[in-house]
Amino acid sequence: MKRFLITLFGSFFYTGFFPIAPATFACMVWLLVWLFVPGGGYLTHPLALVVTVPFAIWFAFVMEGYYGKDASKIVIDEVVGMQVTLFMIQPDWKVGVAGFFLFRFFDIAKPFPVGRAERLRGGYGVVIDDFLAGIYSFIALYLLMRFTSLI
């Protein structure tokens, strides 16, 4: 039962088992959750991160024991990155899609210190690099929203 629950959450409800680009698929599913599940206001965003990050680190740590180091099945870190990207932003499909593409870009490109964070041991390296990619994405998304008419 323990392994089932850890895998359920660590793979973000088994989206990590998607055969093609599971991290991207998990981000798309999270985007749909963000768009269509009421967020409950500004208090829930910080609270969700405070709860999600430590659990994500633990799930990633344990799942590495099951599936190997930073296995593609571990996608809870992508959810954390998307949470950071869309932090305190009211749901809007254009903003969400822009945030999705920005996050995937920074997660794959791994600018400093994202790539370095990935070298941290255990669940920390799995989650913190996506958290940092989410910060880059959030800043880029904010600048796009603030200074352009693109979104």
Backbone as CSV, one residue per row, in Angstrom:
resi,resn,N_x,N_y,N_z,CA_x,CA_y,CA_z,C_x,C_y,C_z
1,MET,0.824,-1.199,0.000,0.000,0.000,0.000,0.868,1.264,0.000
2,LYS,1.964,1.232,0.788,2.850,2.395,0.856,3.448,2.686,-0.523
3,ARG,3.950,1.650,-1.184,4.551,1.840,-2.510,3.511,2.372,-3.498
4,PHE,2.296,1.865,-3.421,1.227,2.323,-4.305,0.987,3.821,-4.123
5,LEU,0.854,4.271,-2.873,0.564,5.686,-2.608,1.727,6.591,-3.012
6,ILE,2.943,6.162,-2.714,4.115,6.963,-3.091,4.209,7.076,-4.611
7,THR,3.985,5.967,-5.296,4.023,5.985,-6.760,2.872,6.809,-7.323
8,LEU,1.699,6.697,-6.723,0.533,7.465,-7.168,0.830,8.962,-7.155
9,PHE,1.358,9.451,-6.036,1.616,10.883,-5.912,2.922,11.296,-6.591
10,GLY,3.968,10.490,-6.449,5.259,10.823,-7.058,5.223,10.837,-8.573
11,SER,4.313,10.033,-9.142,4.147,10.018,-10.600,2.984,10.907,-11.023
12,PHE,2.490,11.709,-10.106,1.342,12.598,-10.302,0.188,11.842,-10.953
13,PHE,-0.331,10.907,-10.171,-1.480,10.099,-10.581,-1.187,9.321,-11.863
14,TYR,0.020,8.771,-11.901,0.492,7.893,-12.973,0.726,8.591,-14.310
15,THR,0.728,9.917,-14.331,1.095,10.592,-15.577,2.561,10.331,-15.913
16,GLY,3.365,10.029,-14.904,4.769,9.706,-15.131,4.975,8.405,-15.887
17,PHE,3.937,7.618,-16.014,4.023,6.363,-16.755,3.605,6.538,-18.219
18,PHE,3.274,7.765,-18.612,2.931,8.036,-20.009,4.140,7.662,-20.860
19,PRO,3.952,6.937,-21.967,5.106,6.395,-22.697,5.962,7.426,-23.429
20,ILE,5.394,8.580,-23.761,6.144,9.599,-24.506,6.155,10.892,-23.696
21,ALA,7.340,11.410,-23.421,7.509,12.690,-22.722,6.639,12.795,-21.464
22,PRO,6.855,11.913,-20.485,6.007,11.937,-19.288,6.071,13.249,-18.510
23,ALA,7.219,13.914,-18.488,7.324,15.191,-17.765,6.458,16.254,-18.437
24,THR,6.503,16.306,-19.749,5.677,17.263,-20.489,4.200,16.944,-20.301
25,PHE,3.862,15.663,-20.338,2.472,15.250,-20.142,1.987,15.650,-18.749
26,ALA,2.817,15.438,-17.730,2.440,15.822,-16.360,2.218,17.330,-16.267
27,CYS,3.059,18.114,-16.944,2.880,19.573,-16.950,1.558,19.959,-17.601
28,MET,1.199,19.266,-18.683,-0.074,19.552,-19.354,-1.254,19.216,-18.447
29,VAL,-1.155,18.100,-17.747,-2.238,17.719,-16.832,-2.344,18.742,-15.705
30,TRP,-1.192,19.170,-15.152,-1.232,20.185,-14.095,-1.840,21.485,-14.622
31,LEU,-1.517,21.846,-15.854,-2.079,23.055,-16.449,-3.606,22.963,-16.487
32,LEU,-4.135,21.811,-16.841,-5.590,21.621,-16.849,-6.167,21.736,-15.442
33,VAL,-5.468,21.174,-14.463,-5.913,21.305,-13.066,-5.948,22.776,-12.687
34,TRP,-4.886,23.497,-13.002,-4.792,24.922,-12.669,-5.908,25.718,-13.338
35,LEU,-6.224,25.364,-14.579,-7.253,26.094,-15.316,-8.668,25.800,-14.828
36,PHE,-8.939,24.547,-14.471,-10.326,24.143,-14.261,-10.718,23.805,-12.828
37,VAL,-9.764,23.701,-11.919,-10.101,23.448,-10.517,-9.969,24.767,-9.768
38,PRO,-11.036,25.226,-9.134,-10.970,26.511,-8.422,-9.828,26.520,-7.404
39,GLY,-9.054,27.622,-7.428,-7.876,27.719,-6.575,-8.141,28.153,-5.155
40,GLY,-9.255,28.773,-4.903,-9.589,29.155,-3.546,-8.986,30.465,-3.087
41,GLY,-8.307,31.185,-3.959,-7.779,32.485,-3.576,-6.284,32.473,-3.344
42,TYR,-5.776,33.633,-2.978,-4.333,33.822,-2.874,-3.689,33.102,-1.702
43,LEU,-4.428,32.734,-0.701,-3.853,32.011,0.428,-3.455,30.596,0.031
44,THR,-4.177,29.992,-0.897,-3.911,28.597,-1.238,-2.627,28.409,-2.037
45,HIS,-2.191,29.386,-2.807,-0.979,29.231,-3.605,0.259,29.016,-2.732
46,PRO,0.539,29.912,-1.782,1.705,29.668,-0.924,1.540,28.410,-0.083
47,LEU,0.344,28.179,0.410,0.093,26.991,1.224,0.336,25.720,0.416
48,ALA,-0.116,25.708,-0.828,0.085,24.537,-1.685,1.573,24.264,-1.896
49,LEU,2.364,25.310,-2.102,3.807,25.111,-2.278,4.472,24.627,-0.999
50,VAL,4.083,25.212,0.123,4.672,24.811,1.409,4.396,23.331,1.680
51,VAL,3.244,22.860,1.270,2.891,21.454,1.473,3.521,20.575,0.394
52,THR,3.458,21.006,-0.848,3.886,20.168,-1.965,5.391,19.939,-1.996
53,VAL,6.193,20.966,-1.778,7.644,20.837,-1.941,8.252,19.768,-1.031
54,PRO,8.013,19.787,0.285,8.629,18.735,1.106,8.134,17.334,0.748
55,PHE,6.842,17.211,0.449,6.327,15.903,0.051,6.935,15.464,-1.278
56,ALA,7.087,16.393,-2.217,7.678,16.059,-3.514,9.108,15.563,-3.344
57,ILE,9.872,16.221,-2.474,11.250,15.788,-2.216,11.252,14.371,-1.653
58,TRP,10.365,14.101,-0.715,10.300,12.767,-0.112,9.838,11.721,-1.126
59,PHE,8.775,12.035,-1.885,8.296,11.091,-2.904,9.407,10.785,-3.905
60,ALA,10.120,11.811,-4.354,11.198,11.616,-5.328,12.305,10.754,-4.739
61,PHE,12.665,11.014,-3.485,13.706,10.228,-2.817,13.318,8.755,-2.768
62,VAL,12.113,8.475,-2.338,11.667,7.084,-2.209,11.511,6.442,-3.586
63,MET,10.939,7.173,-4.539,10.745,6.605,-5.878,12.062,6.328,-6.590
64,GLU,13.113,7.084,-6.272,14.422,6.767,-6.851,14.870,5.376,-6.418
65,GLY,14.510,4.980,-5.214,14.807,3.626,-4.758,14.030,2.571,-5.532
66,TYR,12.849,2.910,-5.969,12.018,1.976,-6.733,12.420,1.913,-8.206
67,TYR,12.655,3.079,-8.813,12.774,3.163,-10.271,14.124,3.661,-10.778
68,GLY,15.023,4.082,-9.897,16.328,4.571,-10.311,16.436,6.085,-10.186
69,LYS,17.680,6.576,-10.284,17.964,7.996,-10.088,17.229,8.856,-11.110
70,ASP,16.478,9.829,-10.609,15.706,10.782,-11.420,14.984,10.089,-12.575
71,ALA,14.326,8.985,-12.252,13.588,8.207,-13.253,12.496,9.059,-13.894
72,SER,12.208,8.780,-15.146,11.205,9.567,-15.868,9.812,9.409,-15.273
73,LYS,9.594,8.376,-14.488,8.294,8.172,-13.839,8.050,9.191,-12.722
74,ILE,9.123,9.766,-12.201,9.009,10.766,-11.133,8.705,12.110,-11.791
75,VAL,7.464,12.565,-11.654,7.075,13.830,-12.293,6.465,14.821,-11.304
76,ILE,6.448,14.478,-10.027,5.912,15.417,-9.034,6.750,16.698,-9.030
77,ASP,8.023,16.582,-9.407,8.885,17.763,-9.500,8.414,18.721,-10.593
78,GLU,7.847,18.183,-11.663,7.307,19.038,-12.723,6.099,19.815,-12.210
79,VAL,5.309,19.167,-11.382,4.142,19.833,-10.785,4.607,21.001,-9.918
80,VAL,5.655,20.778,-9.139,6.210,21.862,-8.314,6.673,23.006,-9.209
81,GLY,7.391,22.685,-10.279,7.864,23.726,-11.195,6.730,24.520,-11.821
82,MET,5.662,23.826,-12.196,4.501,24.519,-12.765,3.785,25.350,-11.703
83,GLN,3.736,24.852,-10.465,3.134,25.640,-9.381,3.891,26.948,-9.198
84,VAL,5.211,26.878,-9.239,6.025,28.088,-9.081,5.819,29.013,-10.281
85,THR,5.804,28.453,-11.480,5.615,29.253,-12.696,4.319,30.046,-12.644
86,LEU,3.249,29.423,-12.189,1.922,30.049,-12.200,1.523,30.585,-10.829
87,PHE,2.512,30.795,-9.978,2.293,31.235,-8.600,1.538,32.561,-8.556
88,MET,0.426,32.570,-7.840,-0.375,33.772,-7.586,-0.942,34.399,-8.866
89,ILE,-1.039,33.633,-9.928,-1.601,34.125,-11.184,-2.989,33.520,-11.338
90,GLN,-3.944,34.361,-11.641,-5.308,33.872,-11.842,-5.379,33.062,-13.136
91,PRO,-6.111,31.949,-13.120,-6.176,31.079,-14.295,-6.675,31.789,-15.555
92,ASP,-5.906,31.642,-16.602,-6.228,32.168,-17.923,-5.499,31.267,-18.914
93,TRP,-6.178,30.795,-19.936,-5.569,29.799,-20.808,-4.346,30.325,-21.550
94,LYS,-4.339,31.591,-21.987,-3.178,32.131,-22.706,-1.959,32.221,-21.785
95,VAL,-2.187,32.699,-20.581,-1.098,32.803,-19.603,-0.604,31.406,-19.235
96,GLY,-1.531,30.483,-19.052,-1.164,29.112,-18.704,-0.329,28.437,-19.773
97,VAL,-0.724,28.598,-21.025,0.035,27.995,-22.128,1.417,28.636,-22.227
98,ALA,1.491,29.953,-22.083,2.794,30.629,-22.097,3.660,30.129,-20.945
99,GLY,3.078,30.009,-19.754,3.813,29.496,-18.605,4.297,28.076,-18.827
100,PHE,3.462,27.255,-19.430,3.832,25.871,-19.745,5.078,25.839,-20.628
101,PHE,5.048,26.601,-21.735,6.189,26.594,-22.650,7.434,27.207,-22.017
102,LEU,7.273,28.253,-21.240,8.429,28.842,-20.549,9.039,27.846,-19.572
103,PHE,8.190,27.185,-18.791,8.720,26.220,-17.829,9.437,25.075,-18.536
104,ARG,8.844,24.533,-19.577,9.500,23.428,-20.284,10.840,23.901,-20.852
105,PHE,10.899,25.135,-21.365,12.153,25.667,-21.894,13.223,25.720,-20.806
106,PHE,12.905,26.366,-19.681,13.908,26.521,-18.625,14.250,25.187,-17.966
107,ASP,13.296,24.277,-17.901,13.569,22.964,-17.320,14.521,22.166,-18.210
108,ILE,14.384,22.300,-19.510,15.249,21.566,-20.435,16.592,22.276,-20.613
109,ALA,16.579,23.611,-20.744,17.812,24.380,-20.962,18.704,24.396,-19.720
110,LYS,18.108,24.372,-18.557,18.812,24.355,-17.271,19.875,25.455,-17.128
111,PRO,19.471,26.726,-17.206,20.441,27.806,-16.974,20.932,27.767,-15.523
112,PHE,22.072,28.406,-15.277,22.624,28.449,-13.924,21.621,29.108,-12.987
113,PRO,21.391,28.602,-11.828,21.932,27.432,-11.153,21.059,26.182,-11.267
114,VAL,20.139,26.152,-12.240,19.221,25.016,-12.365,19.990,23.718,-12.580
115,GLY,20.924,23.719,-13.515,21.713,22.517,-13.793,22.525,22.063,-12.597
116,ARG,23.042,23.020,-11.856,23.824,22.670,-10.671,22.932,22.070,-9.586
117,ALA,21.735,22.590,-9.439,20.807,22.074,-8.424,20.441,20.625,-8.705
118,GLU,20.433,20.253,-9.967,20.093,18.877,-10.340,21.104,17.878,-9.769
119,ARG,22.302,18.341,-9.461,23.344,17.467,-8.912,23.191,17.197,-7.421
120,LEU,22.266,17.915,-6.767,22.030,17.645,-5.349,21.575,16.203,-5.182
121,ARG,21.839,15.651,-4.016,21.550,14.234,-3.790,20.077,13.989,-3.498
122,GLY,19.638,12.825,-3.927,18.304,12.346,-3.588,17.197,13.196,-4.171
123,GLY,16.108,13.254,-3.435,14.936,13.994,-3.874,15.181,15.482,-4.007
124,TYR,16.190,16.002,-3.291,16.487,17.434,-3.384,16.860,17.813,-4.817
125,GLY,17.758,17.057,-5.428,18.179,17.353,-6.792,17.060,17.213,-7.801
126,VAL,16.172,16.246,-7.552,15.048,16.019,-8.459,14.101,17.211,-8.437
127,VAL,13.821,17.738,-7.251,12.789,18.767,-7.095,13.344,20.187,-7.207
128,ILE,14.481,20.466,-6.603,14.979,21.844,-6.528,15.295,22.407,-7.911
129,ASP,15.812,21.586,-8.832,16.090,22.120,-10.172,14.806,22.576,-10.858
130,ASP,13.708,21.854,-10.658,12.432,22.269,-11.251,11.861,23.490,-10.536
131,PHE,12.084,23.568,-9.238,11.664,24.748,-8.478,12.357,25.992,-9.040
132,LEU,13.670,25.883,-9.271,14.430,27.016,-9.809,14.025,27.333,-11.250
133,ALA,13.789,26.304,-12.063,13.299,26.535,-13.430,11.947,27.235,-13.377
134,GLY,11.141,26.894,-12.379,9.858,27.563,-12.182,10.027,29.035,-11.840
135,ILE,11.054,29.364,-11.062,11.316,30.771,-10.730,11.692,31.549,-11.993
136,TYR,12.595,30.988,-12.797,12.937,31.631,-14.071,11.683,31.828,-14.922
137,SER,10.850,30.802,-14.989,9.633,30.860,-15.805,8.662,31.899,-15.278
138,PHE,8.518,31.959,-13.962,7.628,32.938,-13.341,8.074,34.356,-13.689
139,ILE,9.373,34.617,-13.575,9.901,35.955,-13.882,9.663,36.295,-15.352
140,ALA,9.968,35.353,-16.240,9.758,35.595,-17.672,8.276,35.805,-17.979
141,LEU,7.420,35.017,-17.358,5.979,35.150,-17.574,5.478,36.493,-17.056
142,TYR,5.943,36.884,-15.887,5.557,38.182,-15.327,5.967,39.315,-16.268
143,LEU,7.197,39.258,-16.771,7.677,40.301,-17.682,6.854,40.334,-18.973
144,LEU,6.510,39.166,-19.491,5.654,39.118,-20.684,4.284,39.725,-20.409
145,MET,3.724,39.410,-19.263,2.400,39.936,-18.910,2.453,41.442,-18.669
146,ARG,3.516,41.900,-18.056,3.619,43.300,-17.638,3.982,44.238,-18.780
147,PHE,4.902,43.781,-19.642,5.482,44.706,-20.608,5.157,44.409,-22.071
148,THR,4.333,43.415,-22.334,3.943,43.147,-23.719,2.432,42.949,-23.788
149,SER,1.944,42.919,-24.986,0.521,42.621,-25.182,0.350,41.208,-25.736
150,LEU,1.405,40.399,-25.619,1.359,39.044,-26.164,0.385,38.153,-25.406
151,ILE,0.310,38.350,-24.101,-0.616,37.533,-23.297,-1.368,38.411,-22.322
